[in-house]
Amino acid sequence: MEESSEDKTTQYLTFTINNETYALKVINVKEVLEFTTVSKVPRMPDFMRGIINLRGSVVPVVDLKMKFGMGETEKAIDTSIIVTEVLLDDELVTMGLLTDSVKEVIEMSDEEIEPTPYIGTKIDTDFIKGMGRKNDIFLIVLNIEKVLTVSEINMVSAQEEKAE
Amino acid sequence: MNQFKETFKEEAYELLGNLEDLLMEMEEHPEDPETIAAVFRSIHTIKGSASMFDYNGISGFTHSVESILDGVREGSMNVSKELIDLTLLSRDHITNMLNAEEDVTPEFQLVSEDIISKLNTLAGIKTEPLVPVSPSQVEDKKQKDTVFNTFRINFKPSPEIFMSGTNPLLLLKELKDFGECHVISHTSDIPSLDKYDPLSSYIRWEIVLVSDRNTDDIKDVFIFLDPSSVVEVSVVADWHDILNPGSGKKLGEILMEKGLIKREDLENVLDSRKKVGEVLVENGLVSSSDIKSALEEQHITKSLKQTMSDKSTTSIRVKSEKLDYLVDSVGELVTAQARLSQLALQFKQSSLISLAEQIERLTSDLRDNAMSLRMVPMGTTFSRFKRLVRDLSSSLDKRIQLVTLGGDTELDKNVIEKLNDPLVHIIRNSIDHGIEAPEDREKSGKPPCGTITLEADYSGANVILKIIDDGKGLDKNAIIRKAVEKGIVGPDSQLSDEEIFKLIFMPGFSTAAKVTNVSGRGVGMDVVKRQIDSLGGIISIESEQGMGTTFSLNLPLTLAIIEGLLVSISGEMYVFPLSSVQACIELTSREREDHGKKRMIEYRGSLIPYIRLREMFLDDSELPEREHIVIVQAENSLAGLVVDEVIGDHQTVIKNMGKLYKGLSYITGATILGDGSVAIILDVNRISALARKESL
Amino acid sequence: MKTIMIVDDSRTVRESLKFFLKEGGYNVLEGSDGREALDILVNTEADLVITDVNMPNLDGLGLIEELRKSANHKFTPILVLTTESQQSIMEKGKSLGATGWIVKPFDSEKVLAVVKKVIGE
């Protein structure tokens, strides 16, 4: 990945949250689902929306909008869950991402992704790999492994201990 | 005997002397294949005669050396100075063993192992423990898994068989040693007396043999037979056929298989409504002895089905992943079936409902069967602790025997696997803190050797596992002192024995005055409790000072599927394990107001505290008019958990919720409901503990 | 008690065989070559003859021929001592009327198994 040959491109899936377009490496995407009933898991942070039944397996769903501090995702006609496979602490975890809508698959080379400009954004920029531009649309390229920070995973896991 | 060994020794010394010269030669011409072959042959010959004359130490050692040298002979290993040094060393070692009175001694064994391990390192082979090879042990290694086959053996000795000194009856006798053997003699070829030659053989035999041997073993019996004698061995039913209920062959089929009749013959006969055998004989198609032998074969195969199936069930081995997969699939099926039943009720169509009910019955049978496949007896786990007890007690200068009872009690293998750590911990604890030193025991009038008993038994859908020691028992005062010291309880608290014992499960609690390397590793009994909790089990203690302590683990039979109680809270579905549910009581808004802040409800004459789960779940939506209290057995006492609605029983297939929720121990997992949505399975014990903590 | 005649020119083989067979409960006669054995067997009964092949004076195959021609050993079982490589010798022996063979090197178990096979216990 690091070797920079000019024509080396990667496929990304684009989707929107709050009218902004985001991109995610296709390699991380298992499938895209329509919005389905999400069962709440008690005493979890709000952005952990709950769990869904994916053909007999239980998959957690993260509300990205809420995670980014932009309010709760409301169910609408285009609301989708992108099922991703992410390496967290050396363990492959299946995780659903709640998004407003899923757009398309595009190809981008690493050169087309610029590092995140240092601006006073409210959100923690660790999970943003950079900014891309395709067909005159700005894309926020996500670093999916970092969407849940280590401290968040630990917070989730250690929640009970904290309560004790 | 001695004189006889002397002969062997003379021969061996000669070979060893020769070997020394050969090795010197090898050093000069390392590539010479003939020298290599000669070195190999010397060792080989010594090995052969040593094993022949019961020099097991020498034969075991030379066996290993030989296999290394075989590598040299095959070209997979080079002749090096090290190899020659080690082979010389081997030669000297063999000479020493030969000189000694006895060649199997611990000292010799050590030297043997040392040389072999060096040779193996040189050859790049992992060293395996060296076992003196005697012929019978070699045989043992050859034994494979027991599989029973039914063979049909057709044995027709040539007329001149006696001329080679062969006695055919001895061969039949040999076959009888192989298993269950039925011999049918066909005597129709015996001529009338005037034509009879006493030096000739006229009989032929058919043998039906059920044995764990293979066809080659059977053919080996006839290895010396002259070429004009006939021996045909065929497998008529392998163990698979025997187990298969529909596999019995009809008489006609057997006769056809043997080539005695043709299909047309059979069809003709089948038309006449008489017994097939009788008609075939009447028509002169087969002889009555042929019918007899075919009937015999049919009979044996049938009668063996039962006995063999008993034997075979113990011999079928299935990979455990396959079982897990089966149980998972059955879990899916249970879920799908629940959905079907729900749909059927919605459609209100009687044929659909009855089909759904039928599938429900089948599914439940299948589930029980699948679960039973994963059940394994506790015995194997028990025996593993023998070593632990032996090693630990001797390291602490204590004398302890381990007694195990109910080793045939079966549990889901996944439960058993997860039991190992907590059991090790409890047993270590008993050895370390429970059982006294022998002299202390004698002072208090006990036998110097302490006893730890592991006992397993069924109790309804659960298994009760007890770890009993006859040691000094728990010191209640010491426990209270410690608990007060640690601020776990107030200095004036009045506690029952049970409550005192439960204190040792509190995090950070340890009664050991000093930390020993046996039980003090920074993990306390709280970890044990947590592990048992996570299995859905309950741990409790009984103890009497001076008499001993008993840990009781009440464990579910399986982890995969449980009976659950489905409830709803604020529109979300939850499942409680039915085993911990005692009762459900209504809670009206009026009662709610009456209780006020004192949340207690009367149940069977006593007041029980209740917890509103929606509050615990930080849900501040409006309370429904009517709520329900589920009375549960939690932490050895009763508690009420308030939910909105009680839906009913639910066959709960437990799904893992994955890494992200791993830390939430008040959640056992999730399950998929009939409508495809997901419900959370709550751990009643952890929920109550958490509630108590938060209300403090 | 059954009697077995051992015929071999090697003292080690004779002694070991004798030992195994006596342990197995058999009575043992010895001959250091075919001729010597035949001389004994002419007027002695034996239940089994175990013979080596390569021997001076009269070799094993010759001994088999002679015994099968004799009046009292027409049906006496005969085992030939061979090594694994001597397939042709086994066949030759069989065609001359040998009952079977014992492959060298042998141990007590092997010897007694083969003996049991041809003459019983």
Tab-separated table of C-alpha atoms in Angstrom, chain B residues 380-515:
chain	number	residue	atom	x	y	z
B	380	THR	CA	-11.520	-37.322	32.072
B	381	THR	CA	-11.372	-33.898	33.655
B	382	PHE	CA	-11.347	-35.430	37.106
B	383	SER	CA	-8.412	-37.653	36.359
B	384	ARG	CA	-6.434	-34.655	35.177
B	385	PHE	CA	-6.574	-33.256	38.688
B	386	LYS	CA	-4.930	-36.357	40.181
B	387	ARG	CA	-1.610	-35.088	38.962
B	388	LEU	CA	-2.293	-31.577	40.241
B	389	VAL	CA	-3.137	-32.854	43.701
B	390	ARG	CA	-0.132	-35.142	43.796
B	391	ASP	CA	2.334	-32.474	42.706
B	392	LEU	CA	0.971	-29.664	44.834
B	393	SER	CA	0.568	-31.679	47.995
B	394	SER	CA	4.122	-32.960	47.831
B	395	SER	CA	5.455	-29.466	47.203
B	396	LEU	CA	3.673	-28.336	50.362
B	397	ASP	CA	4.700	-31.419	52.378
B	398	LYS	CA	1.095	-32.426	52.787
B	399	ARG	CA	-0.410	-35.812	52.216
B	400	ILE	CA	-3.578	-35.650	50.186
B	401	GLN	CA	-5.558	-38.199	48.254
B	402	LEU	CA	-8.027	-37.308	45.551
B	403	VAL	CA	-11.279	-39.238	45.435
B	404	THR	CA	-13.590	-38.816	42.463
B	405	LEU	CA	-17.243	-39.774	42.333
B	406	GLY	CA	-19.750	-39.597	39.514
B	407	GLY	CA	-17.127	-39.392	36.780
B	408	ASP	CA	-19.704	-40.648	34.297
B	409	THR	CA	-21.856	-37.555	34.797
B	410	GLU	CA	-22.044	-35.821	31.461
B	411	LEU	CA	-21.782	-32.139	30.669
B	412	ASP	CA	-21.510	-30.119	27.477
B	413	LYS	CA	-17.880	-30.267	26.477
B	414	ASN	CA	-17.815	-26.488	26.179
B	415	VAL	CA	-18.899	-26.188	29.792
B	416	ILE	CA	-16.290	-28.704	30.855
B	417	GLU	CA	-13.557	-26.827	29.028
B	418	LYS	CA	-14.471	-23.622	30.805
B	419	LEU	CA	-14.638	-25.394	34.156
B	420	ASN	CA	-11.004	-26.331	34.130
B	421	ASP	CA	-9.580	-23.035	35.398
B	422	PRO	CA	-12.041	-22.472	38.230
B	423	LEU	CA	-11.666	-26.094	39.338
B	424	VAL	CA	-7.900	-25.829	39.365
B	425	HIS	CA	-8.229	-22.739	41.481
B	426	ILE	CA	-10.637	-24.245	43.988
B	427	ILE	CA	-8.577	-27.421	44.301
B	428	ARG	CA	-5.386	-25.408	44.776
B	429	ASN	CA	-7.167	-23.415	47.386
B	430	SER	CA	-8.253	-26.547	49.220
B	431	ILE	CA	-4.748	-27.968	49.097
B	432	ASP	CA	-3.163	-24.740	50.211
B	433	HIS	CA	-5.617	-23.392	52.788
B	434	GLY	CA	-7.925	-26.301	53.490
B	435	ILE	CA	-5.941	-29.445	54.204
B	436	GLU	CA	-3.592	-29.158	57.189
B	437	ALA	CA	-0.058	-30.462	57.447
B	438	PRO	CA	0.038	-34.173	58.485
B	439	GLU	CA	1.282	-33.448	62.018
B	440	ASP	CA	-1.467	-30.858	62.580
B	441	ARG	CA	-4.032	-33.307	61.352
B	442	GLU	CA	-2.828	-35.975	63.733
B	443	LYS	CA	-2.981	-33.519	66.623
B	444	SER	CA	-6.646	-32.915	65.906
B	445	GLY	CA	-7.318	-36.629	65.693
B	446	LYS	CA	-7.604	-36.848	61.912
B	447	PRO	CA	-5.825	-39.305	59.661
B	448	PRO	CA	-2.544	-37.705	58.492
B	449	CYS	CA	-3.575	-38.064	54.869
B	450	GLY	CA	-6.205	-35.533	53.865
B	451	THR	CA	-8.881	-36.203	51.290
B	452	ILE	CA	-10.218	-34.026	48.531
B	453	THR	CA	-13.345	-35.401	46.909
B	454	LEU	CA	-14.600	-34.379	43.497
B	455	GLU	CA	-18.203	-35.366	43.102
B	456	ALA	CA	-20.552	-34.810	40.185
B	457	ASP	CA	-24.242	-35.599	40.025
B	458	TYR	CA	-27.329	-34.602	38.084
B	459	SER	CA	-29.932	-32.323	39.563
B	460	GLY	CA	-32.743	-31.661	37.131
B	461	ALA	CA	-31.402	-29.764	34.129
B	462	ASN	CA	-28.263	-29.003	36.063
B	463	VAL	CA	-25.196	-30.760	37.284
B	464	ILE	CA	-24.001	-30.291	40.823
B	465	LEU	CA	-20.262	-30.489	41.130
B	466	LYS	CA	-18.785	-30.595	44.619
B	467	ILE	CA	-15.229	-30.099	45.730
B	468	ILE	CA	-15.045	-31.418	49.277
B	469	ASP	CA	-12.011	-31.294	51.541
B	470	ASP	CA	-11.693	-32.653	55.054
B	471	GLY	CA	-9.377	-29.858	56.109
B	472	LYS	CA	-9.609	-27.237	58.783
B	473	GLY	CA	-12.656	-25.469	57.380
B	474	LEU	CA	-13.152	-21.757	56.918
B	475	ASP	CA	-12.373	-19.507	59.872
B	476	LYS	CA	-15.427	-17.271	60.127
B	477	ASN	CA	-13.839	-14.804	62.502
B	478	ALA	CA	-10.779	-14.443	60.326
B	479	ILE	CA	-12.999	-13.813	57.301
B	480	ILE	CA	-14.983	-11.125	59.106
B	481	ARG	CA	-11.819	-9.472	60.447
B	482	LYS	CA	-10.396	-9.362	56.980
B	483	ALA	CA	-13.625	-8.091	55.433
B	484	VAL	CA	-13.869	-5.310	57.988
B	485	GLU	CA	-10.208	-4.473	57.409
B	486	LYS	CA	-10.844	-4.221	53.701
B	487	GLY	CA	-13.954	-2.166	54.257
B	488	ILE	CA	-16.163	-4.750	52.605
B	489	VAL	CA	-18.501	-4.932	55.594
B	490	GLY	CA	-19.076	-2.691	58.577
B	491	PRO	CA	-17.564	-3.774	61.931
B	492	ASP	CA	-20.965	-4.303	63.509
B	493	SER	CA	-22.715	-6.147	60.708
B	494	GLN	CA	-24.610	-9.260	61.719
B	495	LEU	CA	-23.984	-11.891	59.085
B	496	SER	CA	-25.211	-15.430	58.647
B	497	ASP	CA	-22.647	-18.183	58.031
B	498	GLU	CA	-23.634	-18.243	54.408
B	499	GLU	CA	-23.109	-14.520	54.055
B	500	ILE	CA	-19.732	-14.751	55.769
B	501	PHE	CA	-18.528	-17.481	53.417
B	502	LYS	CA	-19.708	-15.475	50.453
B	503	LEU	CA	-17.310	-12.724	51.449
B	504	ILE	CA	-14.366	-14.722	50.121
B	505	PHE	CA	-15.784	-14.237	46.630
B	506	MET	CA	-15.407	-10.482	46.971
B	507	PRO	CA	-12.740	-8.962	44.749
B	508	GLY	CA	-9.367	-8.674	46.439
B	509	PHE	CA	-10.248	-10.947	49.321
B	510	SER	CA	-7.723	-13.533	50.399
B	511	THR	CA	-7.417	-15.236	53.774
B	512	ALA	CA	-3.942	-16.590	53.234
B	513	ALA	CA	-1.621	-14.982	55.758
B	514	LYS	CA	1.199	-15.185	53.292
B	515	VAL	CA	1.111	-15.451	49.545
